[in-house]
Short mmCIF file of C-alpha atoms in Angstrom, two decimals:
data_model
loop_
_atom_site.label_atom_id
_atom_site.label_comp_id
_atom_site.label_asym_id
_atom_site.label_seq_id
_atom_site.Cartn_x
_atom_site.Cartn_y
_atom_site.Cartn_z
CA UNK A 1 -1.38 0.81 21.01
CA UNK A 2 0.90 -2.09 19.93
CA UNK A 3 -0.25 -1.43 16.51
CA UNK A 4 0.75 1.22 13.77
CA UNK A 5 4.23 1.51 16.09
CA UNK A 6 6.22 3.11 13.45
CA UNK A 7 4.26 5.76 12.30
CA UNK A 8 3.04 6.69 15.96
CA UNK A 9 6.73 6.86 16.73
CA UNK A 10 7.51 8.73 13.59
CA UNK A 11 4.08 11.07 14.55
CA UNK A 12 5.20 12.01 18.17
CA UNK A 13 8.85 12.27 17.07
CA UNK A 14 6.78 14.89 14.75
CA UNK A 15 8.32 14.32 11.45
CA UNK A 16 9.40 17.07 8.95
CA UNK A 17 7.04 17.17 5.83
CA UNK A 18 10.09 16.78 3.29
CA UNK A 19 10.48 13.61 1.99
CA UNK A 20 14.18 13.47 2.86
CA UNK A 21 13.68 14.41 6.72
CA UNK A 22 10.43 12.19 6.74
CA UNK A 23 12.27 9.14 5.11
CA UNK A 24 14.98 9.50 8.04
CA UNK A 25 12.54 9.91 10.93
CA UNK A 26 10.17 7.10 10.19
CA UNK A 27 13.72 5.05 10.09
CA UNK A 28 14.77 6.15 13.41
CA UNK A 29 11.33 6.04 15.12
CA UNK A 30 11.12 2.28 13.46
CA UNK A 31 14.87 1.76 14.89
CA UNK A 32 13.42 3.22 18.10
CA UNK A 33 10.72 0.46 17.92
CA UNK A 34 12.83 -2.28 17.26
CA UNK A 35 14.31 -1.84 20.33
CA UNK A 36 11.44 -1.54 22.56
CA UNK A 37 9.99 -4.77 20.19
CA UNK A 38 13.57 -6.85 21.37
CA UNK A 39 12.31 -6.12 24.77
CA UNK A 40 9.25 -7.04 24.49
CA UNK A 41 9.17 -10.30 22.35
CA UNK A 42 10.68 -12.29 24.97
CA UNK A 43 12.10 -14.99 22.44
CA UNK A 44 14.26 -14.42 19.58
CA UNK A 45 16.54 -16.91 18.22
CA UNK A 46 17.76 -18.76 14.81
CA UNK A 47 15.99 -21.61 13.24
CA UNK A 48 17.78 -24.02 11.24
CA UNK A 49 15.63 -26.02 8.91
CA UNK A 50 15.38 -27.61 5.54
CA UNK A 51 13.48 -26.02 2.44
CA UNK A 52 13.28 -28.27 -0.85
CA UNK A 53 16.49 -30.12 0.59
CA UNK A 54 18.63 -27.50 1.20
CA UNK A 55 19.65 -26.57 4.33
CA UNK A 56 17.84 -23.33 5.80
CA UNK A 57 18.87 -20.87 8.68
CA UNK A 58 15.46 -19.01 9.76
CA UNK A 59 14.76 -16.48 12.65
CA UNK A 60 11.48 -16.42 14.91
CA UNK A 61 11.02 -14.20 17.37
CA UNK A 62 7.58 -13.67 19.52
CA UNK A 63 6.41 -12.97 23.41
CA UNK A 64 6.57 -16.11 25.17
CA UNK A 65 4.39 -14.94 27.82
CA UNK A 66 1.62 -14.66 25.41
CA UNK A 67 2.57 -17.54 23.15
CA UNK A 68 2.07 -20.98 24.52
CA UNK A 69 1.06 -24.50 23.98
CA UNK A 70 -1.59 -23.21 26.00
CA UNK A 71 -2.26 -20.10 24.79
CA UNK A 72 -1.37 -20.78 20.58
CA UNK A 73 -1.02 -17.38 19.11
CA UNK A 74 -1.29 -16.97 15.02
CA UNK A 75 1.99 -17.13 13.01
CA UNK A 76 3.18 -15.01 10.04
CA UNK A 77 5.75 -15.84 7.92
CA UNK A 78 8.20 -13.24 5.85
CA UNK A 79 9.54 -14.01 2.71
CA UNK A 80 13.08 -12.29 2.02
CA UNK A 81 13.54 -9.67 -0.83
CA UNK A 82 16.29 -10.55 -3.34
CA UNK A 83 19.52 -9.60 -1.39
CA UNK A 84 18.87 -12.50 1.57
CA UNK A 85 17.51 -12.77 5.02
CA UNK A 86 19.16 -10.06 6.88
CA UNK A 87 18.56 -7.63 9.59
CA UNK A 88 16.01 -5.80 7.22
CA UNK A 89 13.88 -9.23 7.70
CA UNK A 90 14.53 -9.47 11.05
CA UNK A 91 13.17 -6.21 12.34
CA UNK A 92 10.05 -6.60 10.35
CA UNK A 93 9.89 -9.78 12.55
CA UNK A 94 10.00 -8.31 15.48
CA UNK A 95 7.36 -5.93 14.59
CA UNK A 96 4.72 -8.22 13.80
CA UNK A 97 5.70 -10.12 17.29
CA UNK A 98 4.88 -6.89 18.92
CA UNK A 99 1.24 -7.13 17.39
CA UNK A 100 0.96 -10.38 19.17
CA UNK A 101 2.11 -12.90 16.60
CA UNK A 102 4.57 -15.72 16.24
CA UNK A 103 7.23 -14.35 13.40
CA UNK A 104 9.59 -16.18 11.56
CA UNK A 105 11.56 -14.63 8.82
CA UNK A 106 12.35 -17.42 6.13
CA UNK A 107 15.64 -18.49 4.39
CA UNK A 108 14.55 -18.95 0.96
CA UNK A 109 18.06 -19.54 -0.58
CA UNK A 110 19.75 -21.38 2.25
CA UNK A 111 22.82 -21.17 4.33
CA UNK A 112 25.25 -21.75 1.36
CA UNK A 113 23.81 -19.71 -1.17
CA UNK A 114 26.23 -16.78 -1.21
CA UNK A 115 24.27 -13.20 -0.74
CA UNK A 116 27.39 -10.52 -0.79
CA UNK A 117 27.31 -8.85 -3.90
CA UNK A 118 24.36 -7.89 -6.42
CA UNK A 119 25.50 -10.06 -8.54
CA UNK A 120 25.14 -12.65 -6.08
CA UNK A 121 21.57 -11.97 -5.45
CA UNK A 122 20.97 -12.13 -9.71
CA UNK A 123 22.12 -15.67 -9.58
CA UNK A 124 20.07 -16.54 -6.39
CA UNK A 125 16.65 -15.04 -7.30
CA UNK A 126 17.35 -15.82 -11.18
CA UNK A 127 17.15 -19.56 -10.05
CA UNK A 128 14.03 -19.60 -7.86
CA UNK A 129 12.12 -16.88 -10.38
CA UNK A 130 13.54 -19.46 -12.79
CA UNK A 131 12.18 -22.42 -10.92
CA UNK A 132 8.44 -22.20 -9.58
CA UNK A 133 8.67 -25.71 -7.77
CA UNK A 134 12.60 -24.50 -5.83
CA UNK A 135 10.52 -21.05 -4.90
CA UNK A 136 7.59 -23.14 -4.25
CA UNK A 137 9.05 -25.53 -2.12
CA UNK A 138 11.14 -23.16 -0.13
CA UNK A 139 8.30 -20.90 0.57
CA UNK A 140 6.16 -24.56 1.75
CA UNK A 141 9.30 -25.33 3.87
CA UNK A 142 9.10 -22.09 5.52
CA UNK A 143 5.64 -22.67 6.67
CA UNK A 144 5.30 -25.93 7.42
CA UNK A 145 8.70 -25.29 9.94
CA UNK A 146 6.66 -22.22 11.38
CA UNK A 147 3.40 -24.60 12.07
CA UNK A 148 5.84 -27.96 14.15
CA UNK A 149 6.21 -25.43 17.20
CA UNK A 150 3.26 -26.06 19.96
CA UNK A 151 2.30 -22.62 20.40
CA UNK A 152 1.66 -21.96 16.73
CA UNK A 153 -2.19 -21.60 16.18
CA UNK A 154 -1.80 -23.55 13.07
CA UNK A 155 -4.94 -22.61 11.55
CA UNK A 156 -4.25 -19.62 11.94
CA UNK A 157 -1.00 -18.64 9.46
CA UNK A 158 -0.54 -15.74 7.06
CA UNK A 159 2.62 -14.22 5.36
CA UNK A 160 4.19 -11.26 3.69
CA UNK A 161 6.67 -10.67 1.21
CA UNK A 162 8.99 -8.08 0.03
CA UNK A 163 10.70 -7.86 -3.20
CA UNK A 164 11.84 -10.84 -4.43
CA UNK A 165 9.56 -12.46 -1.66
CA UNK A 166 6.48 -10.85 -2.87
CA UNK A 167 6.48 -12.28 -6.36
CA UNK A 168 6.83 -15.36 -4.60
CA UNK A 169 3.57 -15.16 -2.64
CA UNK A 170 1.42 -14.34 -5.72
CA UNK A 171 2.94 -17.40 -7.13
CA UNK A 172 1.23 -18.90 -3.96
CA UNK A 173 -2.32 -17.15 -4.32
CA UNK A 174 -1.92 -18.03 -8.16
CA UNK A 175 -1.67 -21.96 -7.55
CA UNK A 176 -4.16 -21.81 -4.33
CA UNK A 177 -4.00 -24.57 -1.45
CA UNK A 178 -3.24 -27.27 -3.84
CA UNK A 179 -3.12 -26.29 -7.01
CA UNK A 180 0.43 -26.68 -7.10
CA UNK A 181 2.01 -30.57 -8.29
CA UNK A 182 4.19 -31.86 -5.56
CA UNK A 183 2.70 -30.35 -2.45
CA UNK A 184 -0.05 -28.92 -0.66
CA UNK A 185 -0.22 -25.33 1.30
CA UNK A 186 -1.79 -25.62 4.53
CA UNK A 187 -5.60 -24.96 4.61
CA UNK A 188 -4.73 -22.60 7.75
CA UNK A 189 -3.06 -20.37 5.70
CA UNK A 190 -5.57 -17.62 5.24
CA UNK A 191 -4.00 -14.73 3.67
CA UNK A 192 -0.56 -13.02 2.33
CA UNK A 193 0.48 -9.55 1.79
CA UNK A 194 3.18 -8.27 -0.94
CA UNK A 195 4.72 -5.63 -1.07
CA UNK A 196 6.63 -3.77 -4.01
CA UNK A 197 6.70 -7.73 -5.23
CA UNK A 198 7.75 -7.64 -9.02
CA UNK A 199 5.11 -8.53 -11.58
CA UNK A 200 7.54 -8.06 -14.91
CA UNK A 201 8.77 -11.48 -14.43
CA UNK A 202 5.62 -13.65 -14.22
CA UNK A 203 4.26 -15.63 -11.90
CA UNK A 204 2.40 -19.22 -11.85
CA UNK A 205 -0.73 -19.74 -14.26
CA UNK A 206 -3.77 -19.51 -12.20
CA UNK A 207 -5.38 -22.76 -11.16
CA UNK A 208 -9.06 -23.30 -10.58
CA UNK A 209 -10.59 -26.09 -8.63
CA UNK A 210 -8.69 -25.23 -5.22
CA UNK A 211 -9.19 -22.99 -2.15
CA UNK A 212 -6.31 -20.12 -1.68
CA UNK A 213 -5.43 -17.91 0.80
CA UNK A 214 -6.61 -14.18 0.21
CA UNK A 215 -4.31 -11.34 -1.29
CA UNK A 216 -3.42 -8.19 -0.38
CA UNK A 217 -0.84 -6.61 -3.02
CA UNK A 218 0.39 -3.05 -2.13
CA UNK A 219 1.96 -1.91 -5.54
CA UNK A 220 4.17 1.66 -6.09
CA UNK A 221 2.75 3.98 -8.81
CA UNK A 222 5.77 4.13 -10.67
CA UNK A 223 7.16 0.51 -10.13
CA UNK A 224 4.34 -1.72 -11.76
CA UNK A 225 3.12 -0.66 -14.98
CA UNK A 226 -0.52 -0.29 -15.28
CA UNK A 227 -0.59 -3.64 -18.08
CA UNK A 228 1.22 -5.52 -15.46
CA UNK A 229 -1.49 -4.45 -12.62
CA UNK A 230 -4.74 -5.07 -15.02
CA UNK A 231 -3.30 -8.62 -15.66
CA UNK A 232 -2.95 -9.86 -12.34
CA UNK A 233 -6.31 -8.53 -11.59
CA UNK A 234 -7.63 -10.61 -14.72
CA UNK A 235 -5.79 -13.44 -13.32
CA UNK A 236 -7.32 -13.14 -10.04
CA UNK A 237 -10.90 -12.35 -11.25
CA UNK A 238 -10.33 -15.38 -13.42
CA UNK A 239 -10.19 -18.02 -9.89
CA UNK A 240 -12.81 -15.88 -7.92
CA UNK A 241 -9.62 -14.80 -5.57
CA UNK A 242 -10.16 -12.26 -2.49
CA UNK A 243 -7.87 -9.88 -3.37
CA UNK A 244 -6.99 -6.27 -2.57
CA UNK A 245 -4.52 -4.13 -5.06
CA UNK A 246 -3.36 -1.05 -3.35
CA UNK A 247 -1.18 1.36 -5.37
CA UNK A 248 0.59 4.51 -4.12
CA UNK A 249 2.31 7.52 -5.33
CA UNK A 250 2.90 10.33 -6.47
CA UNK A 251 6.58 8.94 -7.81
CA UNK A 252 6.60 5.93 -5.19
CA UNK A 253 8.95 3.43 -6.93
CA UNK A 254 10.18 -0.21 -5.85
CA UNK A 255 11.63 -0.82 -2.46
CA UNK A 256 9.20 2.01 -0.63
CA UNK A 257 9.39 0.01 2.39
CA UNK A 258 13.07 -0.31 3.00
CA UNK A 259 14.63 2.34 5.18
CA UNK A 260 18.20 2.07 3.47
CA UNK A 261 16.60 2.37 -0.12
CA UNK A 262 18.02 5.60 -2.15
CA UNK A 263 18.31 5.32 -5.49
CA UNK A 264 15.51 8.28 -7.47
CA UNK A 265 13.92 6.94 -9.66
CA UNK A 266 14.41 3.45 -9.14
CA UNK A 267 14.59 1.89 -5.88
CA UNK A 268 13.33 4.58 -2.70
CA UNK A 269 12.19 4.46 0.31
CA UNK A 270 8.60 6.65 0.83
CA UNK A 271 7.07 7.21 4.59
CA UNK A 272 3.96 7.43 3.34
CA UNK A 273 3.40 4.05 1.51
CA UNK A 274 5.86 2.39 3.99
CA UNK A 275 2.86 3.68 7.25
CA UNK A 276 -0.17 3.00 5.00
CA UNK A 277 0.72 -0.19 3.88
CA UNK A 278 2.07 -1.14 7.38
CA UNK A 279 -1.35 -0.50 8.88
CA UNK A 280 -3.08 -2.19 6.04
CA UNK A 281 -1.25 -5.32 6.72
CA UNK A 282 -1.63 -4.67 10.44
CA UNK A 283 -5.48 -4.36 9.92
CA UNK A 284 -5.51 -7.23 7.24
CA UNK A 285 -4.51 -9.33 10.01
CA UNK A 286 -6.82 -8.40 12.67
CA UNK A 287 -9.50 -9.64 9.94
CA UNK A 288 -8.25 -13.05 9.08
CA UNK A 289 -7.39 -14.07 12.68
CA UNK A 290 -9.82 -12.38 15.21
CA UNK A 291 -12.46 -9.96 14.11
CA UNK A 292 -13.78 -11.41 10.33
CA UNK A 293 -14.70 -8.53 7.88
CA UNK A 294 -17.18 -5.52 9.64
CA UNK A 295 -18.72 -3.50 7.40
CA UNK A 296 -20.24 -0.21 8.61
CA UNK A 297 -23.66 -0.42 9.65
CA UNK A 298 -26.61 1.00 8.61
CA UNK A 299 -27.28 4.24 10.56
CA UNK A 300 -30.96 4.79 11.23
CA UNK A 301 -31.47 8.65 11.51
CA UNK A 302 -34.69 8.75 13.03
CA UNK A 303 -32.57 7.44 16.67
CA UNK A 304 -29.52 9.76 16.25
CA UNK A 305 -28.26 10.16 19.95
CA UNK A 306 -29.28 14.30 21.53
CA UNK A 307 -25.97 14.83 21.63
CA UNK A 308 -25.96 15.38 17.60
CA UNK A 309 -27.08 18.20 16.13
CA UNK A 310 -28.28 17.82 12.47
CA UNK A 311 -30.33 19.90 10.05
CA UNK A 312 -30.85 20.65 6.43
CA UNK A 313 -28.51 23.46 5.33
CA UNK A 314 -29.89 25.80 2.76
CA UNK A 315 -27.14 27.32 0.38
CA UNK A 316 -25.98 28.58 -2.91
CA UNK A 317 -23.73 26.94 -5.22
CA UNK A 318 -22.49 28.03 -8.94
CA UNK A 319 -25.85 30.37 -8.51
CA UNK A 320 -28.31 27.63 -7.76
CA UNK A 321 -30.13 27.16 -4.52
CA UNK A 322 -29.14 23.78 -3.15
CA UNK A 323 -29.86 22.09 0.65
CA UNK A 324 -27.09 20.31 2.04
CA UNK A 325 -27.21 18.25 5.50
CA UNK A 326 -25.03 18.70 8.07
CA UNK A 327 -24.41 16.40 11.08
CA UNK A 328 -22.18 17.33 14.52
CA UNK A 329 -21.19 15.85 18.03
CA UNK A 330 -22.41 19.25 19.29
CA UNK A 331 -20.78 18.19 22.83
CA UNK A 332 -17.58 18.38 21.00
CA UNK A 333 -17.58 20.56 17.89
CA UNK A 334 -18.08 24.06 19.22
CA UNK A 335 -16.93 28.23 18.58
CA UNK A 336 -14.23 27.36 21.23
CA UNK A 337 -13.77 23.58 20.12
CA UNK A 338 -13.64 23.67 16.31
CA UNK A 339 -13.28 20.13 14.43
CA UNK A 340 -12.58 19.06 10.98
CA UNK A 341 -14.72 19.34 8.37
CA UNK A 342 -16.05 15.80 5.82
CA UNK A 343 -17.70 16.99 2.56
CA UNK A 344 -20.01 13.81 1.34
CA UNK A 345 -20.59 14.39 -2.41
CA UNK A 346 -23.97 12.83 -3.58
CA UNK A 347 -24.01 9.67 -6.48
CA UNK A 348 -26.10 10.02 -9.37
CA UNK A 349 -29.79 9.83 -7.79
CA UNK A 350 -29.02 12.99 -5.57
CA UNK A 351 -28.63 13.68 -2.18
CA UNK A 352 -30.78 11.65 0.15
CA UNK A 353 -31.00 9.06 3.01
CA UNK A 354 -28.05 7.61 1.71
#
């Protein structure tokens, strides 16, 4: 499946459980996908633009075959973390272009904004963290460069952010559509995901009175502090936003999505939040541009199919007789053909129909 690549590389490559060893084989089977991704997008190439007046150098890469002015395919756009577009940017690219989609990796700070040194990225994120119309306008630029090419599906756009790129994108679902003075975000973009994207440094005042694309905001345990997290969902409640706050751990810090990140305690890579929020994006997608939201039906149990077996279960708990319900596949749950086990634990009104 072209989806979850990474972690069904890292799963047949069948990854140690330490973090150490799991942290270097979900990079390699990710490395391992990027190149089967470079052979499979058929077009990759650098974009040269202009962001907010400043010249721009962005990537885009996505399967031509699929991708035409007759056959538009949906776009997503990535927003760099603090140290630049670089190769880290680029391979994300390529796998969201294996999941179908047009991807273009932006250039927030431009070709001549120099990105060598830390200190380099301080003065380059200072002055767009600084500067909510420069970040603004670059992120706008970004997009509306992404929607000129014919076999864009322009109403159908959606981006993600890391880092630096992530506070960026909250600043977007903050000021909506067209809450923001100056310019307008494109009605066709439906939704944005951040990830590890900083909330100590603030973002735009929500605005009411404007549409905005929905949210999904995949958080570390141990990077945003839990004031920082029940703000922003105050500040979302406060515009009726669709939003979604994931938060992982134990320990997972900033940076858990970035294969070279090693520094305890600070800034780390983690497989685990790296695959689940990877498939949450991937499935986050599948929502806004093809399928809508599908809730689980209602089951009726007077038509379960014969090949079910179900029955009350008589049993004793803590000393007290109780009567559980159990529920199989019988044709596949057997002595010889054992399957896992779900334990449903009632609500409040007791175990019934529900």
């Amino acid at each position: 499946s072209p989806s979850r690549i990474a972690r069904t590389a890292a799963s047949k490559r069948r990854c140690p459980a330490s973090q150490a060893a799991m942290r270097a084989c979900f990079a390699a089977a990710a490395a391992a996908a990027g190149i089967r991704l470079a052979q499979s997008a058929k077009t990759a190439q650098d974009v040269p633009y202009i962001a907010d007046g400043v010249d721009s150098m962005g990537y885009m890469t996505y399967d031509d075959s699929q991708c035409t002015a007759a056959s538009k395919c949906p776009a997503v756009v990535i927003i760099q973390d603090w140290n630049g577009m670089n190769d880290y940017e680029k391979q994300r690219a390529y796998m969201l272009a294996q999941q179908g989609y047009v991807a273009f990796a932006a250039d927030i700070y431009g070709v001549d904004t120099p990105t060598e040194t830390m200190a380099d990225w301080i003065a380059a994120s200072g002055a767009h963290r600084n500067n909510a119309t420069k970040f603004m306008g670059k992120i706008h630029g970004a997009i509306s460069k992404v929607m000129e090419y014919d076999f864009v599906d322009t109403t159908k756009i959606a981006a993600i952010g890391y880092c630096f790129g992530g506070t960026g994108l909250i600043n977007v679902a903050m000021a909506g559509h067209t809450g923001f003075d100056g310019f307008d975000f494109p009605t066709g973009l439906l939704g944005m995901a951040s990830f590890h994207g900083g909330l100590s440094s603030g973002y735009v005042a929500p605005q009411s009175g404007t549409t905005r694309p929905k949210l999904l905001v995949h958080s570390g345990g141990q990077d945003d502090s839990n004031e920082d997290i029940s703000k922003l969902t105050d500040d979302l409640e406060s515009v009726s936003a669709t939003y979604e706050i994931v938060r992982y751990g134990p320990g997972v810090v900033h940076s858990f999505t970035e294969w070279d990140a090693n520094s305890p305690g600070q800034s780390m890579y983690d497989a685990m939040a790296d695959s689940r929020s990877w498939d949450a994006t991937v499935h986050f997608f599948e929502e806004l541009f093809t399928t809508g939201v599908s809730p689980p039906g209602k089951p009726d149990l007077a038509t379960v199919p014969s090949d079910y077996t179900h029955e009350v279960v008589p049993y004793v708990a803590d000393g007290v007789d109780c009567e559980g319900f159990v529920i199989y596949d019988h044709t596949k749950c057997s002595n010889e053909t054992q399957c896992p086990a779900v334990v449903i634990i009632q609500d409040w009104n007791g175990m019934n129909d529900y």
